[in-house]
Amino acid sequence: MPILLPLMLMQSTLGAGGSSPYASALPREIVEKKEDEARKRNTESAQFAGPLPLRPENGCLLAVESDPERSAEVARKALSSAQGRERVRAGLCLGVALADLDRWGEASAAFVQARDAADAGDHRSRARLGAMAGNAALANGKAGEALGLLAPAAIDAKAASDGALGASISLDRARALVSLGQNGEAATALADARTADPDNAQAWLLSATLSRREKKLIEAQSQIEKAAQLAPREPEVGLEAGVIAVLGGRDDAARRSWNAVVAMSPESPAATTAREYLAQLGPEGTPKP
């Protein structure tokens, strides 16, 4: 079992001082997945405002994927003269285009502009835009700034009675808190996510990861089992289940989890990590150091 600890520690520190925009102590494969999810969410969430009119000055949302630079330029021009809902859409479009260009600080500011242009009673739109601003701040390495943006977004999501959105915001708050070393507050945020959306597998997975890092292996085991029930074919769940099993002295269970990850997704980064773990653990019957 001890032979795996250097690899786990190395994995847990990736992103803390490197190039990952999501600096945290969560395992590398989970952090990378969150990066992909953030970009996808910023693009997909843009659709909530409805399609923009097909006019050159404010139709950029339809072209962000093919030409984000041009889309950002179009959106800036639209934002300079837009009013009301059109201002929300222009700001949203600008934010999505800038996020696609990895200009995260500017993207966050654009999403804030869009949020502030939304009606005070439109809690769902304000929550989504605030969450997107917070995600962009996280991607920019500004965890404290992200928390300031996510707090009102959480209030709006609750006012809109949107449990799934509230859970997503709580997960982002947890990531920001972990990166700031505030693990107790992060655990509370994860509990909020599980309460708001009990079927959110990512909430249970990240809860298990944090519990494991805090050496609360009984809680971690219970949480990873729930994540596995909700997402039995998620490679990250299998990776984390194996790590928890090893730390609990159940090497055979760890081998089963990691072999399952390789079988489910043999060409994935998660499978590469699983093979590394298996190599360090050794074949069944290998004596422990």
XYZ file of C-alpha atoms in Angstrom:
289
model
C 0.000 0.000 0.000
C 2.696 2.647 0.857
C 4.230 2.359 -2.616
C 1.151 4.093 -4.072
C 1.331 7.134 -1.835
C 3.948 9.100 -3.848
C 1.815 8.757 -6.977
C -1.326 9.830 -5.102
C 0.432 12.819 -3.589
C 1.861 13.808 -6.950
C -1.589 13.526 -8.468
C -3.228 15.554 -5.729
C -0.842 18.484 -6.191
C -1.076 18.805 -9.954
C -2.602 22.146 -10.748
C -1.667 23.723 -7.428
C 1.136 25.718 -8.975
C 1.153 24.622 -12.598
C -0.760 25.508 -15.706
C -4.160 24.110 -14.760
C -6.715 26.921 -14.424
C -8.477 24.886 -11.760
C -5.752 24.922 -9.130
C -6.889 22.445 -6.524
C -5.858 19.347 -4.651
C -8.402 17.160 -6.391
C -7.046 14.240 -8.435
C -5.701 15.209 -11.857
C -8.253 13.302 -13.896
C -11.135 14.990 -12.048
C -9.596 18.442 -12.472
C -9.126 17.888 -16.209
C -12.695 16.716 -16.548
C -13.918 19.848 -14.787
C -11.945 21.969 -17.259
C -13.713 20.257 -20.157
C -17.073 20.558 -18.419
C -16.592 24.257 -17.759
C -15.979 24.970 -21.442
C -18.914 22.811 -22.500
C -21.201 24.379 -19.887
C -20.258 27.910 -20.962
C -21.233 27.064 -24.537
C -24.357 25.033 -23.809
C -25.676 27.379 -21.126
C -25.611 30.177 -23.658
C -28.698 28.672 -25.215
C -30.902 29.527 -22.242
C -31.335 33.103 -23.420
C -32.850 31.951 -26.692
C -31.443 32.409 -30.197
C -30.223 35.852 -31.130
C -31.728 37.612 -34.154
C -29.812 36.806 -37.308
C -28.316 40.274 -37.713
C -24.605 40.981 -38.183
C -24.342 43.196 -35.102
C -25.646 40.665 -32.565
C -25.819 37.241 -34.158
C -22.389 36.111 -32.973
C -23.610 33.364 -30.674
C -24.368 31.285 -33.737
C -20.769 31.561 -34.940
C -18.694 31.321 -31.746
C -17.512 27.794 -32.440
C -16.286 28.565 -35.954
C -14.841 32.035 -35.302
C -14.709 33.096 -31.637
C -12.435 36.094 -32.358
C -14.905 37.563 -34.828
C -17.794 36.653 -32.553
C -16.230 38.566 -29.667
C -15.791 41.612 -31.895
C -19.410 41.454 -33.038
C -20.651 41.042 -29.478
C -18.653 44.035 -28.222
C -20.241 46.240 -30.859
C -23.695 44.948 -29.963
C -23.089 45.473 -26.260
C -22.165 49.115 -26.759
C -25.690 49.978 -27.910
C -27.888 47.107 -26.674
C -30.659 47.616 -24.151
C -32.682 45.257 -21.972
C -32.742 41.621 -22.978
C -30.569 42.316 -26.003
C -27.861 43.526 -23.620
C -28.102 40.261 -21.701
C -27.696 38.279 -24.895
C -24.834 40.388 -26.200
C -22.952 40.082 -22.907
C -23.588 36.371 -22.829
C -22.346 35.975 -26.381
C -19.235 37.998 -25.628
C -18.488 35.912 -22.552
C -18.839 32.625 -24.414
C -16.585 33.826 -27.228
C -13.923 35.058 -24.811
C -14.076 31.813 -22.831
C -13.528 29.898 -26.060
C -10.411 32.033 -26.564
C -9.249 31.251 -22.996
C -9.519 34.950 -22.111
C -11.068 34.044 -18.795
C -10.804 37.354 -16.955
C -12.546 39.218 -19.750
C -15.104 36.439 -20.067
C -15.974 36.701 -16.384
C -16.477 40.457 -16.693
C -18.727 39.962 -19.735
C -20.900 37.426 -17.917
C -21.223 39.850 -14.990
C -22.369 42.558 -17.411
C -24.964 40.185 -18.814
C -26.114 39.171 -15.327
C -26.492 42.778 -14.230
C -28.565 43.540 -17.329
C -31.062 40.759 -16.548
C -34.319 41.581 -14.788
C -34.044 41.492 -11.005
C -36.851 38.925 -10.895
C -35.289 36.642 -13.499
C -33.478 34.564 -10.892
C -32.691 31.626 -13.153
C -30.933 33.773 -15.767
C -29.043 35.695 -13.105
C -27.989 32.463 -11.422
C -26.730 30.922 -14.653
C -24.845 34.017 -15.711
C -23.359 34.422 -12.245
C -22.286 30.785 -12.293
C -20.645 31.263 -15.681
C -18.817 34.325 -14.358
C -17.644 32.295 -11.382
C -16.469 29.454 -13.618
C -14.472 31.893 -15.717
C -12.891 33.374 -12.585
C -11.927 29.873 -11.451
C -10.404 29.188 -14.839
C -8.447 32.413 -14.445
C -7.009 31.207 -11.143
C -9.055 33.690 -9.089
C -10.697 31.456 -6.514
C -11.540 34.267 -4.107
C -13.142 36.285 -6.887
C -15.063 33.196 -7.965
C -16.519 32.782 -4.487
C -17.755 36.368 -4.562
C -19.540 35.691 -7.857
C -20.922 32.298 -6.903
C -22.503 33.433 -3.616
C -25.239 35.588 -5.205
C -25.629 33.006 -7.977
C -26.472 30.412 -5.312
C -29.086 32.740 -3.810
C -30.667 33.258 -7.234
C -30.675 29.523 -7.971
C -32.482 28.893 -4.687
C -35.006 31.637 -5.485
C -35.587 29.982 -8.857
C -36.093 26.578 -7.149
C -33.518 25.088 -9.527
C -31.885 22.270 -7.576
C -29.617 21.080 -10.376
C -28.263 24.573 -10.964
C -27.841 25.110 -7.230
C -25.880 21.872 -6.970
C -23.604 22.871 -9.849
C -22.892 26.202 -8.179
C -22.144 24.468 -4.880
C -19.666 22.184 -6.671
C -17.900 25.208 -8.110
C -17.830 26.803 -4.660
C -16.282 23.619 -3.289
C -13.557 23.668 -5.949
C -12.762 27.290 -5.147
C -12.659 26.585 -1.417
C -10.378 23.565 -1.861
C -7.954 25.647 -3.905
C -7.891 28.158 -1.035
C -7.212 25.414 1.493
C -10.614 25.787 3.139
C -11.497 22.113 3.161
C -14.070 22.316 5.953
C -16.061 24.933 4.059
C -15.626 22.884 0.881
C -17.141 19.849 2.609
C -20.145 21.972 3.571
C -20.518 23.165 -0.028
C -20.415 19.573 -1.253
C -23.055 18.598 1.286
C -25.192 21.453 -0.058
C -24.724 20.072 -3.582
C -25.795 16.587 -2.509
C -28.878 18.006 -0.787
C -29.860 20.183 -3.747
C -29.409 17.367 -6.274
C -29.091 13.935 -4.626
C -28.655 12.220 -7.995
C -25.618 14.290 -8.981
C -22.856 11.702 -9.280
C -20.137 14.339 -9.488
C -21.173 15.709 -6.091
C -20.777 12.279 -4.513
C -17.487 11.645 -6.330
C -15.906 14.907 -5.237
C -17.258 14.384 -1.720
C -15.532 10.996 -1.616
C -12.296 12.535 -2.892
C -12.327 15.236 -0.247
C -13.256 12.798 2.524
C -10.398 10.544 1.437
C -7.942 13.445 1.523
C -9.190 14.290 4.999
C -8.550 10.656 6.014
C -12.251 10.030 6.622
C -12.225 6.681 4.861
C -15.586 5.416 6.159
C -17.333 8.490 4.772
C -15.301 8.295 1.585
C -16.298 4.660 1.035
C -19.990 5.418 1.524
C -19.825 8.397 -0.839
C -17.939 6.583 -3.597
C -20.428 3.711 -3.418
C -23.242 6.208 -4.003
C -21.337 7.750 -6.909
C -20.888 4.274 -8.396
C -24.621 3.585 -8.113
C -25.409 6.800 -9.991
C -22.617 6.558 -12.582
C -21.395 2.960 -12.782
C -19.483 3.554 -16.012
C -17.688 6.769 -15.024
C -13.929 6.064 -15.144
C -13.184 8.714 -12.505
C -15.472 6.919 -10.079
C -13.553 3.689 -10.601
C -10.230 5.439 -10.118
C -11.289 7.018 -6.859
C -12.904 3.802 -5.627
C -9.585 2.043 -6.123
C -7.608 4.686 -4.269
C -9.994 4.527 -1.329
C -9.812 0.738 -1.352
C -6.009 0.747 -1.238
C -5.941 3.199 1.650
C -8.386 0.904 3.442
C -6.121 -2.103 2.937
C -8.358 -3.743 0.302
C -5.888 -4.194 -2.526
C -7.962 -6.797 -4.390
C -10.926 -4.413 -4.489
C -8.621 -1.713 -5.837
C -7.409 -4.016 -8.606
C -11.010 -4.785 -9.584
C -11.887 -1.098 -9.741
C -8.856 -0.127 -11.802
C -9.154 -3.103 -14.136
C -12.769 -2.099 -14.714
C -11.644 1.417 -15.675
C -9.228 -0.042 -18.238
C -11.903 -2.370 -19.611
C -14.535 0.386 -19.894
C -12.377 3.010 -21.566
C -9.018 1.515 -22.602
C -7.774 4.524 -24.589
C -8.756 7.198 -22.084
C -6.442 9.194 -19.791
C -8.258 7.558 -16.878
C -7.236 4.126 -18.173
C -3.616 5.285 -18.402
C -3.775 6.377 -14.771
C -5.416 3.077 -13.792
C -2.620 1.115 -15.477
C -0.027 3.169 -13.581
C -1.794 2.389 -10.318
C -2.024 -1.303 -11.154
C 1.666 -1.446 -12.051
C 2.621 0.076 -8.729
C 0.274 -2.161 -6.782
C 1.574 -5.261 -8.520
C -0.267 -8.469 -9.409
C -2.518 -10.286 -7.012
C -0.546 -11.966 -4.265
C 2.286 -9.408 -4.332
C 3.532 -8.948 -0.766
C 3.123 -5.480 0.664
C 6.283 -3.501 1.448
